[in-house]
Amino acid sequence: MSITLALLLAAQVTAQADATPPDQATPVDSQAEAGRLGTAQQGGGDIVVTARRRVETVQTVPIAISVIGGQALAETGAYNVNRLTQLQPTLQFYSTNPRNSAANIRGLGAPFGLTNDGIEQGVGIYVDQVYYSRIASATFDFTDTERIEVLRGPQGTLYGKNTTAGAINVYTRAPSFTPEARIELTTGNLEFVQAKASVSGPLVSDKLALRLSASVTRRDGTIHNVVTGRNLNAQDNQSLRGQLLWKPTETLDLTLSGDFNNQNPDCCVQYYARVGATQRPTNRQYAALAAAQGYRVPSTDPFDRVTDVDTPLQAKQRLGGASLVGNLDLGAATITSVSAWRFWDWDPSNDRDFIGLPVTTVSANPSQQEQYSQELRIASNGKRRFDYVLGAFYFHQTIDTQGLQVQGRSASAFLLNPTSAGGRNPATLDGLTSRNTIGFKNTSAALFGKLTWHVTDRLQIAPGLRLNYDKKDGDYVSVVTNGTGTPLTADQRGVLAPQSYQPKFDNWNLSGDVTAAYEVADDIHAYATYARSYKSGGINLSGLPLDAANTPILSSATVKPEKVNHYELGLKTQFLDRRVTLNLAGFWTEISDYQATVTNGQLGVLRGYLANAGKVRTRGIEFDSAFRPTSRFSVYANGAYTDAKYVRFVDAPCPPELSGGTTAAAGQAASAPGTPGGISPQNCDISGQRLPGISKWAFSYGAQYSLPASVGDLQGSVYLGYDGSYRSTFSSNPSASAYTNINGYALSNFRLGFKADDGLNVFGWLRNAFDKKYFELLALQSGSTGLVVGQPGDPRTYGITVSKSF
């Protein structure tokens, strides 16, 4: 933290004598203005953003960007990253628990599957300019949020950490020198209770201001465990944030922030969704295995929302940190320093066999993560012939993980061939235990900058460069015991193999972009962008695949960097006296050495490992539109067509219908999909298939109508609002499978309320109004049994929210 203070105070002394008044609002004031405008009705007024590290209107920024104000977040119920996807068609978010969460933009960002700490995320998450290294550390409830900016496409020449797919910028409300307070209370079905409050004002003098905010969210689970009587996939979140703003002069401000978040819900469960035929012999597929154990799931209809998983579930996490952000206005430019420290402690318990049999009785990977970051940049003020942003960034992260996996008495039946002696004996795998000790150090440093040349009053050309260095060091040790103190058998090593390796990666790379923007008319702006970007290489920290002798394949310990070529054309327009906004963007992105999560033919593999696919391509068209025909009525519609495919991936994991049989010898043909006891290919060529998790079509849309009204002495307006979203069919498996396709679905949300002129807002809400039954994710039970498990989306919910600003 002392870096910020020393640099800015030193510069302040130098500049004090001849400092000139800035020709724009200070960064702190501009953020407050952006928040006020950002909550205005769509289709009217200018929305101010700082996406390019200077204050601009969203319509003049040559970037595909969407802005959601704090009021819109509250009224639509988008109180975390997951719920943003219903408002942003090109944003995808997948989560089986907080740690195993991934955010993608335009289908890119993180490989689909269980999280591997050894690689970077392609979508950067920033909260008040502080980079959050893992999407898991951003799975908190939005509290006292001013606005959220979602930037699409590579942003590495403007932001500290390289972001090859886009960035999500969360801005909280800044401390105010005018006393103010806000409170928001919500209650609903499923025993949902959420309370948010904030207070701000000056301290001691007019140079020091404080802001405190807090939130609590609790909700009963949506899935009932018939064994324990508990409702799973609940919510139990608490957060606290404090900010102290010191403004000793008109040109210098320093903001010290701290936050703490605690979550401890009964979460997270996936359970029986359906069964598909694999190439295992019939007596080794799920139906026969369950019958042989005398087992039946409570229901084969997943939307009965019942399960009997027999391992206690836990998704406990503590996360927080501190930051010091300083801005020094020199007149012609502003120097900004962002110093930050963050931590994330994860304490889980999972049921990774997904049923009520003791196949895997313990699956937990507690993890402790810590990061330090320092960003220093200078950005020009005002519109000049040449505008610029220059910056330096340093980041260091450590992760310590203690993994534990224990097999139970049913593991032998599910994971071993019954024709072998070991496969017939439940004791073979009962008590087989893997204790994993995983260490990781990640260091990154970068120089970045972007120059904007105003060739004419209407034409600007903006090139940018980034020099980046990444270094990763890992240590993976897996100690496997069978509980009897005897040497491991071949059957046991095939399920859980001892491993010890120390992967390393380091690399320099140079990337850049160039944007040409042209103001066709006062309210028509066009732009074209080319970016050459890189996503750092990584190391495997979830264990390595095994060869035929059940020995780890050490050549799989590292993965190469992704190389990105990105092209984009955009048009931003407003017309009919700015009552209509229509923005269009077309993009084409190609990635070589795409980092994918894959598996091998092991029956006992629970976690995938990382490998490089040859090449992927995503292309599409997006639109954002809003129309406000009168002051009482506004509508919006956003949409995206995304065509994302593997261009070349010749050695991919096979889908379940081609897995589980005898592995084909060289030159031997594979059996037809779903042939019991068939021949399975060693791997599959999925070139030309769609990337997982991505819908070709996605839309969000809505409207609001209001009428003047009074309630007693309160003057205000009554309003009716609707928000809808649609996603077409997408695959929930890295290799497309008929068993794991998630059908397209549409969701509808309504709200009816009264908004008073004095800041009171009372509204009732109905979400998933038509109780649509849909899956957020589908996954496979390990061992090619054919069991497909799912995570249903929330059912219909309803409630009431009361908020007041003072």
PDB file of C-alpha atoms in Angstrom, residues 209-456:
ATOM      1  CA  ALA A 209     -15.185  10.754   3.798  1.00  0.00           C
ATOM      2  CA  LEU A 210     -16.270   7.278   4.876  1.00  0.00           C
ATOM      3  CA  ARG A 211     -18.559   4.720   3.281  1.00  0.00           C
ATOM      4  CA  LEU A 212     -19.736   1.503   4.970  1.00  0.00           C
ATOM      5  CA  SER A 213     -21.929  -1.106   3.312  1.00  0.00           C
ATOM      6  CA  ALA A 214     -23.134  -4.565   4.225  1.00  0.00           C
ATOM      7  CA  SER A 215     -25.383  -7.286   2.882  1.00  0.00           C
ATOM      8  CA  VAL A 216     -26.899 -10.570   4.051  1.00  0.00           C
ATOM      9  CA  THR A 217     -28.537 -13.160   1.783  1.00  0.00           C
ATOM     10  CA  ARG A 218     -30.234 -16.365   2.940  1.00  0.00           C
ATOM     11  CA  ARG A 219     -32.432 -18.774   1.016  1.00  0.00           C
ATOM     12  CA  ASP A 220     -33.567 -22.346   1.528  1.00  0.00           C
ATOM     13  CA  GLY A 221     -32.354 -24.936  -0.953  1.00  0.00           C
ATOM     14  CA  THR A 222     -34.260 -26.027  -4.051  1.00  0.00           C
ATOM     15  CA  ILE A 223     -33.230 -29.721  -3.919  1.00  0.00           C
ATOM     16  CA  HIS A 224     -34.469 -31.982  -1.083  1.00  0.00           C
ATOM     17  CA  ASN A 225     -32.238 -34.741   0.282  1.00  0.00           C
ATOM     18  CA  VAL A 226     -34.569 -37.540   1.314  1.00  0.00           C
ATOM     19  CA  VAL A 227     -31.853 -39.142   3.480  1.00  0.00           C
ATOM     20  CA  THR A 228     -30.811 -36.168   5.598  1.00  0.00           C
ATOM     21  CA  GLY A 229     -34.014 -34.140   5.322  1.00  0.00           C
ATOM     22  CA  ARG A 230     -32.005 -31.036   4.343  1.00  0.00           C
ATOM     23  CA  ASN A 231     -32.669 -28.800   1.352  1.00  0.00           C
ATOM     24  CA  LEU A 232     -29.585 -28.399  -0.829  1.00  0.00           C
ATOM     25  CA  ASN A 233     -28.284 -25.635  -3.098  1.00  0.00           C
ATOM     26  CA  ALA A 234     -29.186 -23.054  -0.491  1.00  0.00           C
ATOM     27  CA  GLN A 235     -27.701 -19.576  -0.059  1.00  0.00           C
ATOM     28  CA  ASP A 236     -26.055 -18.174   3.055  1.00  0.00           C
ATOM     29  CA  ASN A 237     -23.915 -15.113   2.332  1.00  0.00           C
ATOM     30  CA  GLN A 238     -22.687 -12.164   4.386  1.00  0.00           C
ATOM     31  CA  SER A 239     -20.488  -9.307   3.230  1.00  0.00           C
ATOM     32  CA  LEU A 240     -19.042  -6.100   4.647  1.00  0.00           C
ATOM     33  CA  ARG A 241     -17.194  -3.322   2.814  1.00  0.00           C
ATOM     34  CA  GLY A 242     -15.608  -0.118   4.053  1.00  0.00           C
ATOM     35  CA  GLN A 243     -14.049   2.759   2.096  1.00  0.00           C
ATOM     36  CA  LEU A 244     -12.163   5.781   3.334  1.00  0.00           C
ATOM     37  CA  LEU A 245     -11.614   8.658   0.899  1.00  0.00           C
ATOM     38  CA  TRP A 246      -8.988  11.299   1.621  1.00  0.00           C
ATOM     39  CA  LYS A 247      -8.956  14.330  -0.665  1.00  0.00           C
ATOM     40  CA  PRO A 248      -6.233  16.633   0.690  1.00  0.00           C
ATOM     41  CA  THR A 249      -6.287  18.864  -2.398  1.00  0.00           C
ATOM     42  CA  GLU A 250      -8.449  19.346  -5.465  1.00  0.00           C
ATOM     43  CA  THR A 251      -5.990  17.319  -7.527  1.00  0.00           C
ATOM     44  CA  LEU A 252      -5.213  14.372  -5.262  1.00  0.00           C
ATOM     45  CA  ASP A 253      -7.467  11.672  -3.822  1.00  0.00           C
ATOM     46  CA  LEU A 254      -6.694   8.400  -2.064  1.00  0.00           C
ATOM     47  CA  THR A 255      -9.254   5.675  -1.356  1.00  0.00           C
ATOM     48  CA  LEU A 256      -8.497   2.913   1.147  1.00  0.00           C
ATOM     49  CA  SER A 257     -10.924  -0.010   0.830  1.00  0.00           C
ATOM     50  CA  GLY A 258     -11.431  -3.249   2.698  1.00  0.00           C
ATOM     51  CA  ASP A 259     -14.002  -6.011   2.326  1.00  0.00           C
ATOM     52  CA  PHE A 260     -14.846  -9.371   3.883  1.00  0.00           C
ATOM     53  CA  ASN A 261     -17.281 -11.987   2.618  1.00  0.00           C
ATOM     54  CA  ASN A 262     -18.402 -15.208   4.285  1.00  0.00           C
ATOM     55  CA  GLN A 263     -20.485 -17.942   2.667  1.00  0.00           C
ATOM     56  CA  ASN A 264     -21.540 -21.249   4.209  1.00  0.00           C
ATOM     57  CA  PRO A 265     -24.538 -22.725   2.371  1.00  0.00           C
ATOM     58  CA  ASP A 266     -25.741 -26.332   2.090  1.00  0.00           C
ATOM     59  CA  CYS A 267     -24.429 -26.609  -1.441  1.00  0.00           C
ATOM     60  CA  CYS A 268     -23.787 -27.854  -4.125  1.00  0.00           C
ATOM     61  CA  VAL A 269     -25.421 -30.950  -5.619  1.00  0.00           C
ATOM     62  CA  GLN A 270     -25.781 -32.518  -9.046  1.00  0.00           C
ATOM     63  CA  TYR A 271     -27.914 -35.652  -9.224  1.00  0.00           C
ATOM     64  CA  TYR A 272     -29.689 -38.146 -11.516  1.00  0.00           C
ATOM     65  CA  ALA A 273     -30.903 -36.547 -14.751  1.00  0.00           C
ATOM     66  CA  ARG A 274     -30.972 -39.389 -17.297  1.00  0.00           C
ATOM     67  CA  VAL A 275     -29.097 -42.476 -18.501  1.00  0.00           C
ATOM     68  CA  GLY A 276     -27.402 -43.006 -21.854  1.00  0.00           C
ATOM     69  CA  ALA A 277     -25.877 -46.094 -23.452  1.00  0.00           C
ATOM     70  CA  THR A 278     -22.068 -46.318 -23.462  1.00  0.00           C
ATOM     71  CA  GLN A 279     -19.777 -49.031 -24.849  1.00  0.00           C
ATOM     72  CA  ARG A 280     -19.292 -50.784 -21.542  1.00  0.00           C
ATOM     73  CA  PRO A 281     -20.699 -54.301 -21.353  1.00  0.00           C
ATOM     74  CA  THR A 282     -24.379 -54.180 -20.401  1.00  0.00           C
ATOM     75  CA  ASN A 283     -23.752 -55.614 -16.935  1.00  0.00           C
ATOM     76  CA  ARG A 284     -21.324 -52.734 -16.226  1.00  0.00           C
ATOM     77  CA  GLN A 285     -23.611 -49.893 -17.238  1.00  0.00           C
ATOM     78  CA  TYR A 286     -25.537 -47.871 -14.708  1.00  0.00           C
ATOM     79  CA  ALA A 287     -28.884 -49.670 -14.768  1.00  0.00           C
ATOM     80  CA  ALA A 288     -27.329 -53.098 -14.178  1.00  0.00           C
ATOM     81  CA  LEU A 289     -24.855 -51.808 -11.605  1.00  0.00           C
ATOM     82  CA  ALA A 290     -27.575 -50.092  -9.580  1.00  0.00           C
ATOM     83  CA  ALA A 291     -29.829 -53.137  -9.773  1.00  0.00           C
ATOM     84  CA  ALA A 292     -27.020 -55.438  -8.616  1.00  0.00           C
ATOM     85  CA  GLN A 293     -26.602 -53.219  -5.547  1.00  0.00           C
ATOM     86  CA  GLY A 294     -30.358 -53.172  -4.923  1.00  0.00           C
ATOM     87  CA  TYR A 295     -30.342 -49.421  -5.439  1.00  0.00           C
ATOM     88  CA  ARG A 296     -32.916 -47.019  -6.873  1.00  0.00           C
ATOM     89  CA  VAL A 297     -32.716 -43.234  -6.998  1.00  0.00           C
ATOM     90  CA  PRO A 298     -35.609 -41.459  -5.226  1.00  0.00           C
ATOM     91  CA  SER A 299     -36.922 -40.230  -8.577  1.00  0.00           C
ATOM     92  CA  THR A 300     -35.911 -40.510 -12.222  1.00  0.00           C
ATOM     93  CA  ASP A 301     -37.554 -37.139 -12.914  1.00  0.00           C
ATOM     94  CA  PRO A 302     -34.882 -34.556 -11.977  1.00  0.00           C
ATOM     95  CA  PHE A 303     -37.502 -31.836 -11.707  1.00  0.00           C
ATOM     96  CA  ASP A 304     -39.048 -33.600  -8.757  1.00  0.00           C
ATOM     97  CA  ARG A 305     -35.983 -31.994  -7.131  1.00  0.00           C
ATOM     98  CA  VAL A 306     -35.113 -34.852  -4.773  1.00  0.00           C
ATOM     99  CA  THR A 307     -31.834 -36.668  -4.209  1.00  0.00           C
ATOM    100  CA  ASP A 308     -30.261 -39.139  -1.785  1.00  0.00           C
ATOM    101  CA  VAL A 309     -26.562 -38.253  -2.000  1.00  0.00           C
ATOM    102  CA  ASP A 310     -24.785 -39.767   0.989  1.00  0.00           C
ATOM    103  CA  THR A 311     -21.838 -37.405   1.463  1.00  0.00           C
ATOM    104  CA  PRO A 312     -22.412 -34.216   3.488  1.00  0.00           C
ATOM    105  CA  LEU A 313     -22.211 -31.169   1.191  1.00  0.00           C
ATOM    106  CA  GLN A 314     -20.405 -27.969   1.997  1.00  0.00           C
ATOM    107  CA  ALA A 315     -19.384 -24.887   0.022  1.00  0.00           C
ATOM    108  CA  LYS A 316     -17.795 -22.771   2.709  1.00  0.00           C
ATOM    109  CA  GLN A 317     -15.640 -19.843   1.670  1.00  0.00           C
ATOM    110  CA  ARG A 318     -14.129 -16.732   3.163  1.00  0.00           C
ATOM    111  CA  LEU A 319     -12.832 -14.036   0.853  1.00  0.00           C
ATOM    112  CA  GLY A 320     -11.766 -10.465   1.124  1.00  0.00           C
ATOM    113  CA  GLY A 321      -8.903  -8.035   0.936  1.00  0.00           C
ATOM    114  CA  ALA A 322      -7.735  -4.447   0.987  1.00  0.00           C
ATOM    115  CA  SER A 323      -6.749  -1.920  -1.649  1.00  0.00           C
ATOM    116  CA  LEU A 324      -5.411   1.600  -1.929  1.00  0.00           C
ATOM    117  CA  VAL A 325      -6.310   3.553  -5.061  1.00  0.00           C
ATOM    118  CA  GLY A 326      -4.836   6.969  -5.702  1.00  0.00           C
ATOM    119  CA  ASN A 327      -5.406   9.565  -8.414  1.00  0.00           C
ATOM    120  CA  LEU A 328      -3.238  12.600  -8.983  1.00  0.00           C
ATOM    121  CA  ASP A 329      -4.470  15.126 -11.535  1.00  0.00           C
ATOM    122  CA  LEU A 330      -1.533  16.914 -13.188  1.00  0.00           C
ATOM    123  CA  GLY A 331      -3.773  18.908 -15.497  1.00  0.00           C
ATOM    124  CA  ALA A 332      -2.713  17.381 -18.787  1.00  0.00           C
ATOM    125  CA  ALA A 333      -2.782  13.848 -17.369  1.00  0.00           C
ATOM    126  CA  THR A 334      -3.811  11.819 -14.340  1.00  0.00           C
ATOM    127  CA  ILE A 335      -1.566   9.341 -12.558  1.00  0.00           C
ATOM    128  CA  THR A 336      -3.380   6.381 -11.005  1.00  0.00           C
ATOM    129  CA  SER A 337      -1.973   3.772  -8.648  1.00  0.00           C
ATOM    130  CA  VAL A 338      -3.829   0.630  -7.556  1.00  0.00           C
ATOM    131  CA  SER A 339      -2.256  -1.448  -4.772  1.00  0.00           C
ATOM    132  CA  ALA A 340      -4.146  -4.503  -3.569  1.00  0.00           C
ATOM    133  CA  TRP A 341      -4.004  -7.652  -1.464  1.00  0.00           C
ATOM    134  CA  ARG A 342      -6.683 -10.323  -1.571  1.00  0.00           C
ATOM    135  CA  PHE A 343      -7.316 -13.754  -0.059  1.00  0.00           C
ATOM    136  CA  TRP A 344      -9.709 -16.629  -0.683  1.00  0.00           C
ATOM    137  CA  ASP A 345     -10.161 -19.648   1.619  1.00  0.00           C
ATOM    138  CA  TRP A 346     -12.196 -22.545   0.262  1.00  0.00           C
ATOM    139  CA  ASP A 347     -13.459 -25.418   2.435  1.00  0.00           C
ATOM    140  CA  PRO A 348     -15.702 -27.800   0.441  1.00  0.00           C
ATOM    141  CA  SER A 349     -17.273 -31.232   0.631  1.00  0.00           C
ATOM    142  CA  ASN A 350     -18.725 -32.864  -2.494  1.00  0.00           C
ATOM    143  CA  ASP A 351     -20.511 -36.052  -3.505  1.00  0.00           C
ATOM    144  CA  ARG A 352     -18.707 -36.925  -6.740  1.00  0.00           C
ATOM    145  CA  ASP A 353     -20.556 -40.166  -7.454  1.00  0.00           C
ATOM    146  CA  PHE A 354     -23.827 -38.163  -7.394  1.00  0.00           C
ATOM    147  CA  ILE A 355     -25.961 -41.018  -5.982  1.00  0.00           C
ATOM    148  CA  GLY A 356     -26.784 -42.640  -2.623  1.00  0.00           C
ATOM    149  CA  LEU A 357     -24.236 -45.457  -2.963  1.00  0.00           C
ATOM    150  CA  PRO A 358     -20.754 -45.344  -1.365  1.00  0.00           C
ATOM    151  CA  VAL A 359     -18.745 -45.164  -4.599  1.00  0.00           C
ATOM    152  CA  THR A 360     -16.718 -42.074  -3.671  1.00  0.00           C
ATOM    153  CA  THR A 361     -17.343 -41.276  -0.014  1.00  0.00           C
ATOM    154  CA  VAL A 362     -15.081 -38.215   0.261  1.00  0.00           C
ATOM    155  CA  SER A 363     -14.153 -35.653  -2.406  1.00  0.00           C
ATOM    156  CA  ALA A 364     -12.763 -32.387  -1.110  1.00  0.00           C
ATOM    157  CA  ASN A 365     -10.035 -29.986  -2.156  1.00  0.00           C
ATOM    158  CA  PRO A 366      -9.680 -27.247   0.482  1.00  0.00           C
ATOM    159  CA  SER A 367      -7.634 -24.379  -0.903  1.00  0.00           C
ATOM    160  CA  GLN A 368      -6.047 -21.198   0.416  1.00  0.00           C
ATOM    161  CA  GLN A 369      -5.242 -18.505  -2.128  1.00  0.00           C
ATOM    162  CA  GLU A 370      -3.534 -15.153  -1.719  1.00  0.00           C
ATOM    163  CA  GLN A 371      -2.635 -12.468  -4.235  1.00  0.00           C
ATOM    164  CA  TYR A 372      -0.795  -9.150  -4.360  1.00  0.00           C
ATOM    165  CA  SER A 373      -1.032  -6.719  -7.234  1.00  0.00           C
ATOM    166  CA  GLN A 374       0.287  -3.284  -8.126  1.00  0.00           C
ATOM    167  CA  GLU A 375      -0.793  -1.216 -11.106  1.00  0.00           C
ATOM    168  CA  LEU A 376       0.585   2.195 -12.000  1.00  0.00           C
ATOM    169  CA  ARG A 377      -0.597   4.132 -15.033  1.00  0.00           C
ATOM    170  CA  ILE A 378      -0.840   7.592 -16.503  1.00  0.00           C
ATOM    171  CA  ALA A 379      -3.678   8.703 -18.751  1.00  0.00           C
ATOM    172  CA  SER A 380      -4.106  11.964 -20.612  1.00  0.00           C
ATOM    173  CA  ASN A 381      -7.009  14.256 -19.715  1.00  0.00           C
ATOM    174  CA  GLY A 382      -9.419  15.825 -22.157  1.00  0.00           C
ATOM    175  CA  LYS A 383      -9.509  15.399 -25.918  1.00  0.00           C
ATOM    176  CA  ARG A 384      -6.207  16.320 -27.495  1.00  0.00           C
ATOM    177  CA  ARG A 385      -4.468  15.559 -30.744  1.00  0.00           C
ATOM    178  CA  PHE A 386      -2.900  12.546 -29.041  1.00  0.00           C
ATOM    179  CA  ASP A 387      -4.518  10.829 -26.055  1.00  0.00           C
ATOM    180  CA  TYR A 388      -2.719   8.042 -24.263  1.00  0.00           C
ATOM    181  CA  VAL A 389      -2.770   5.462 -21.494  1.00  0.00           C
ATOM    182  CA  LEU A 390       0.532   3.998 -20.270  1.00  0.00           C
ATOM    183  CA  GLY A 391       0.755   1.458 -17.487  1.00  0.00           C
ATOM    184  CA  ALA A 392       2.792  -1.115 -15.599  1.00  0.00           C
ATOM    185  CA  PHE A 393       1.376  -4.069 -13.714  1.00  0.00           C
ATOM    186  CA  TYR A 394       2.747  -6.637 -11.265  1.00  0.00           C
ATOM    187  CA  PHE A 395       0.876  -9.614  -9.866  1.00  0.00           C
ATOM    188  CA  HIS A 396       1.857 -12.462  -7.542  1.00  0.00           C
ATOM    189  CA  GLN A 397      -0.369 -15.304  -6.404  1.00  0.00           C
ATOM    190  CA  THR A 398       0.114 -18.340  -4.166  1.00  0.00           C
ATOM    191  CA  ILE A 399      -2.246 -21.306  -3.828  1.00  0.00           C
ATOM    192  CA  ASP A 400      -2.062 -24.176  -1.345  1.00  0.00           C
ATOM    193  CA  THR A 401      -4.509 -27.055  -1.788  1.00  0.00           C
ATOM    194  CA  GLN A 402      -5.007 -30.196   0.279  1.00  0.00           C
ATOM    195  CA  GLY A 403      -7.010 -32.718  -1.724  1.00  0.00           C
ATOM    196  CA  LEU A 404      -8.685 -35.796  -0.280  1.00  0.00           C
ATOM    197  CA  GLN A 405     -10.516 -38.558  -2.118  1.00  0.00           C
ATOM    198  CA  VAL A 406     -11.775 -41.785  -0.545  1.00  0.00           C
ATOM    199  CA  GLN A 407     -13.452 -44.685  -2.341  1.00  0.00           C
ATOM    200  CA  GLY A 408     -16.233 -46.727  -0.721  1.00  0.00           C
ATOM    201  CA  ARG A 409     -17.574 -50.291  -0.829  1.00  0.00           C
ATOM    202  CA  SER A 410     -19.486 -49.773  -4.099  1.00  0.00           C
ATOM    203  CA  ALA A 411     -16.468 -48.432  -5.949  1.00  0.00           C
ATOM    204  CA  SER A 412     -15.215 -51.832  -7.097  1.00  0.00           C
ATOM    205  CA  ALA A 413     -18.528 -52.651  -8.751  1.00  0.00           C
ATOM    206  CA  PHE A 414     -18.760 -49.290 -10.524  1.00  0.00           C
ATOM    207  CA  LEU A 415     -15.122 -48.799 -11.524  1.00  0.00           C
ATOM    208  CA  LEU A 416     -13.573 -52.279 -12.024  1.00  0.00           C
ATOM    209  CA  ASN A 417     -14.135 -55.104 -14.464  1.00  0.00           C
ATOM    210  CA  PRO A 418     -16.162 -57.796 -12.666  1.00  0.00           C
ATOM    211  CA  THR A 419     -14.321 -60.536 -14.561  1.00  0.00           C
ATOM    212  CA  SER A 420     -11.220 -59.768 -12.525  1.00  0.00           C
ATOM    213  CA  ALA A 421     -10.746 -60.954  -8.962  1.00  0.00           C
ATOM    214  CA  GLY A 422     -10.486 -57.366  -7.758  1.00  0.00           C
ATOM    215  CA  GLY A 423     -13.664 -56.349  -9.540  1.00  0.00           C
ATOM    216  CA  ARG A 424     -15.675 -59.024  -7.736  1.00  0.00           C
ATOM    217  CA  ASN A 425     -14.429 -58.001  -4.318  1.00  0.00           C
ATOM    218  CA  PRO A 426     -15.897 -54.840  -2.691  1.00  0.00           C
ATOM    219  CA  ALA A 427     -12.809 -54.657  -0.456  1.00  0.00           C
ATOM    220  CA  THR A 428     -10.534 -53.990  -3.444  1.00  0.00           C
ATOM    221  CA  LEU A 429     -11.313 -50.282  -3.550  1.00  0.00           C
ATOM    222  CA  ASP A 430     -13.043 -49.789  -0.212  1.00  0.00           C
ATOM    223  CA  GLY A 431     -10.984 -47.274   1.758  1.00  0.00           C
ATOM    224  CA  LEU A 432      -8.630 -46.499  -1.149  1.00  0.00           C
ATOM    225  CA  THR A 433      -7.478 -42.995  -0.299  1.00  0.00           C
ATOM    226  CA  SER A 434      -5.634 -40.265  -2.183  1.00  0.00           C
ATOM    227  CA  ARG A 435      -4.150 -37.355  -0.257  1.00  0.00           C
ATOM    228  CA  ASN A 436      -2.984 -34.584  -2.570  1.00  0.00           C
ATOM    229  CA  THR A 437      -0.713 -31.722  -1.602  1.00  0.00           C
ATOM    230  CA  ILE A 438      -0.682 -29.027  -4.272  1.00  0.00           C
ATOM    231  CA  GLY A 439       1.346 -25.828  -4.308  1.00  0.00           C
ATOM    232  CA  PHE A 440       1.295 -23.071  -6.903  1.00  0.00           C
ATOM    233  CA  LYS A 441       3.108 -19.775  -7.411  1.00  0.00           C
ATOM    234  CA  ASN A 442       2.110 -17.443 -10.207  1.00  0.00           C
ATOM    235  CA  THR A 443       4.007 -14.260 -11.061  1.00  0.00           C
ATOM    236  CA  SER A 444       3.034 -11.904 -13.853  1.00  0.00           C
ATOM    237  CA  ALA A 445       4.364  -8.522 -14.958  1.00  0.00           C
ATOM    238  CA  ALA A 446       3.435  -6.288 -17.860  1.00  0.00           C
ATOM    239  CA  LEU A 447       3.954  -2.967 -19.586  1.00  0.00           C
ATOM    240  CA  PHE A 448       0.974  -1.788 -21.605  1.00  0.00           C
ATOM    241  CA  GLY A 449      -0.203   1.283 -23.405  1.00  0.00           C
ATOM    242  CA  LYS A 450      -2.638   2.688 -25.913  1.00  0.00           C
ATOM    243  CA  LEU A 451      -2.310   5.835 -28.043  1.00  0.00           C
ATOM    244  CA  THR A 452      -5.292   7.544 -29.627  1.00  0.00           C
ATOM    245  CA  TRP A 453      -4.444   9.783 -32.587  1.00  0.00           C
ATOM    246  CA  HIS A 454      -7.255  12.163 -33.537  1.00  0.00           C
ATOM    247  CA  VAL A 455      -6.420  12.431 -37.216  1.00  0.00           C
ATOM    248  CA  THR A 456      -9.392  14.737 -37.735  1.00  0.00           C
TER     249      THR A 456
END
